[in-house]
Coordinates of C-alpha atoms in Angstrom, one line a residue:
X1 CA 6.1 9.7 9.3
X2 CA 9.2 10.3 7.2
X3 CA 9.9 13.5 5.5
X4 CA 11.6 13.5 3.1
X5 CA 12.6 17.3 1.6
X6 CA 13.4 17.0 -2.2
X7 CA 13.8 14.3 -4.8
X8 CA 17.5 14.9 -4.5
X9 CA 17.2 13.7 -1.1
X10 CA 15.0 10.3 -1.9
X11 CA 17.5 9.1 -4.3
X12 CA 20.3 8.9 -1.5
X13 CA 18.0 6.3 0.0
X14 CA 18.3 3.8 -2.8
X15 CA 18.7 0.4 -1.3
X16 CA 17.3 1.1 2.1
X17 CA 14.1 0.6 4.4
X18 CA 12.6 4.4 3.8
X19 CA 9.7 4.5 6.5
X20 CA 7.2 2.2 7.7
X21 CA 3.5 3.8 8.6
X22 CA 0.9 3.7 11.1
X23 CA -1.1 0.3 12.3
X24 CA -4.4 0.9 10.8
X25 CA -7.4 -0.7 11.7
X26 CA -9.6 -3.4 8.9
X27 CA -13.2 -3.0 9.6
X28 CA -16.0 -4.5 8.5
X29 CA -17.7 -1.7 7.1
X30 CA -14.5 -1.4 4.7
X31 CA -14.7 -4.6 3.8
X32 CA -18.4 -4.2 3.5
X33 CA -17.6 -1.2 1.4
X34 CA -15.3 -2.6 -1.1
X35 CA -17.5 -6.0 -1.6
X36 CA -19.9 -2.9 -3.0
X37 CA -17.7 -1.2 -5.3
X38 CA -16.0 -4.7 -6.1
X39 CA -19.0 -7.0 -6.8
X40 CA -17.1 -9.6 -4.8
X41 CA -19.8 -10.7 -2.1
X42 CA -17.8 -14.0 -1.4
X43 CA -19.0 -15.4 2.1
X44 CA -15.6 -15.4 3.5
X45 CA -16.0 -12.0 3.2
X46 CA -19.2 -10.5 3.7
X47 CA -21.0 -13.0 5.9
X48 CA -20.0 -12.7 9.6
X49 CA -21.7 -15.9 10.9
X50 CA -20.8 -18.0 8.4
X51 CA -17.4 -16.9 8.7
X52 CA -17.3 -17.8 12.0
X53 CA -18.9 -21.2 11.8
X54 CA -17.3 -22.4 8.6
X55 CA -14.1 -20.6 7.2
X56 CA -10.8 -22.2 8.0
X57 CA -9.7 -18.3 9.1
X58 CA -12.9 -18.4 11.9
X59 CA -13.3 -14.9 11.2
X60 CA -14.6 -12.9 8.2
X61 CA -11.4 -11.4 6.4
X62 CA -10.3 -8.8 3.9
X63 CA -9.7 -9.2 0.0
X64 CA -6.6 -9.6 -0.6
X65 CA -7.4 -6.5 -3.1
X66 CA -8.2 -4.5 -0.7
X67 CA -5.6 -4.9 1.8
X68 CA -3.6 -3.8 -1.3
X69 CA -5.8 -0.9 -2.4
X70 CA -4.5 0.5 1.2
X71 CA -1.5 0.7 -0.5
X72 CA -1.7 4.7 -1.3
X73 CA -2.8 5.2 2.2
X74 CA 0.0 3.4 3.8
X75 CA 3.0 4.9 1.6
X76 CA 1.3 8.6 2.3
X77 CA 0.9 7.7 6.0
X78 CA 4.0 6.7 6.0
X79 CA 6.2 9.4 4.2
X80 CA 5.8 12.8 3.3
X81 CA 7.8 14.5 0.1
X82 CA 7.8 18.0 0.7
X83 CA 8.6 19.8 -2.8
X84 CA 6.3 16.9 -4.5
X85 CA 3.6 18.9 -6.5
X86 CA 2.0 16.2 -7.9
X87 CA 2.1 12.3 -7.8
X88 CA 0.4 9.2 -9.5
X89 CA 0.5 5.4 -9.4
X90 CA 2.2 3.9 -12.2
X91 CA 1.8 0.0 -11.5
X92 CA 2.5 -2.6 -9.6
X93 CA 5.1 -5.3 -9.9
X94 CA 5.1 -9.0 -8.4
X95 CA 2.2 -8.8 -6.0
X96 CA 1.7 -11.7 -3.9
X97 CA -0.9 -12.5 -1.3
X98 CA 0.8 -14.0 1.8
X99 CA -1.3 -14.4 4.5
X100 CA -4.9 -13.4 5.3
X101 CA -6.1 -10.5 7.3
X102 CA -8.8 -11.2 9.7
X103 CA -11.3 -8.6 10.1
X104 CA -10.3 -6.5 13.3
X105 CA -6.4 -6.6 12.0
X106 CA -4.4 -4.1 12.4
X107 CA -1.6 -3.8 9.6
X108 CA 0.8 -1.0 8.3
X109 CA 3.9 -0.7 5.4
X110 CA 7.0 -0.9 5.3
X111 CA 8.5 1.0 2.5
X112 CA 12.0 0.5 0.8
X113 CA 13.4 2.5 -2.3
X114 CA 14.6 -0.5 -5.2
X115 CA 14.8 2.2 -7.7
X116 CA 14.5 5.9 -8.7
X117 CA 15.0 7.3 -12.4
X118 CA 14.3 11.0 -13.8
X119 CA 11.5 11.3 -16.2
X120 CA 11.5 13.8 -18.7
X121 CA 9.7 17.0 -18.7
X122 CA 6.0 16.7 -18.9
X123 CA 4.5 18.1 -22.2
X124 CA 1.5 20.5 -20.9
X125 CA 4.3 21.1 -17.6
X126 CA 7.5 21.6 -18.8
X127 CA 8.7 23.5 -15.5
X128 CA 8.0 20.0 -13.4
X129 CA 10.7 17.7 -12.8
X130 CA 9.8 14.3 -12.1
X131 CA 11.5 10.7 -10.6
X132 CA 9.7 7.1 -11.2
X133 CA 10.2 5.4 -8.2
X134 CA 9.9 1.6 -7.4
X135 CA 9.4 0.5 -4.0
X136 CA 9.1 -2.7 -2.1
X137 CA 6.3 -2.7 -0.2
X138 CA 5.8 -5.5 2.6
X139 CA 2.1 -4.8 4.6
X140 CA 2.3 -6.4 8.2
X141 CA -0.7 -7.6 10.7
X142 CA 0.1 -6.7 13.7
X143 CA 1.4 -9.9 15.9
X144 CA 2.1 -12.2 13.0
X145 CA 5.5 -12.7 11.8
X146 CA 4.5 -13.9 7.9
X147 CA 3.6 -10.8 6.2
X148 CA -0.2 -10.1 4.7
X149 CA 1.1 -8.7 1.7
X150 CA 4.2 -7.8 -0.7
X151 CA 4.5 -5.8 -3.3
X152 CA 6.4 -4.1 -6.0
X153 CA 4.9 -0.2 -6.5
X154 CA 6.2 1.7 -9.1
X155 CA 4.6 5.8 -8.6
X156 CA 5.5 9.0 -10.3
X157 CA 6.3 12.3 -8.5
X158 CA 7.2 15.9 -9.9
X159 CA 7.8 18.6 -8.5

């Protein structure tokens, strides 16, 4: 994990790889899980044997909307902002869907800083500063070259 100490201090990275998290593990149970909160019960999913037997990835694998969803949990495994009070998720730019993820994978983020800009003072906080930052986000599977997953994620921080 990175630390990072101030705003300030992100800003000098502009341009550059910032961090990249831990492997983490996709289970079934997630996937399980999210199917649930999702509605998405496709068989390529959900159904293990079947999976097996007749998808072209011979394993049950993640939705590509989940492996995204990690997203959050990646960038905060990944780097810590010390003086950051408070952040949110802003959007997402040019998200693509490279490769699958099997369940069992193992994948992680790399993080690099495209852009940062101040924001101005928030009306019910006026003592917060704040920075939007976009970030290029490429999510890995352990022992495959072609990343899973790329994304642009544009998130909020004041502090």
């Amino acid at each position: 994990m990175r630390i990072i100490e101030s705003l300030d201090e992100l800003k000098g990275l502009i341009g550059q790889e910032v961090a990249v998290s831990d492997w983490t593990e996709i289970t079934q149970q997630q996937v399980n899980l999210f199917a649930e909160a999702t509605g998405d019960h496709q068989w390529i999913h959900v159904d293990v044997e079947r999976a097996r037997r007749e998808s072209p990835f011979g394993a049950p694998v993640a939705h590509g909307f989940l492996t995204l969803s990690l997203l959050p949990m990646l960038m905060a495994n990944a780097i810590e902002m010390s003086d950051v009070k408070m952040g949110v998720n802003y959007g997402l730019n040019k998200v693509r869907f490279t490769a699958p993820v099997p369940v069992g994978s193992r994948v992680r983020a790399r993080v690099k800083l495209l852009e940062m800009e101040a924001l101005p003072p928030l009306p019910n906080a006026p003592t917060l500063t704040g920075a939007q930052m976009t970030w290029a986000v490429t999510i890995e599977r352990e022992g495959q070259e072609r990343p899973v997953c790329v994304a642009e994620s544009i998130s909020r921080r004041y502090s």
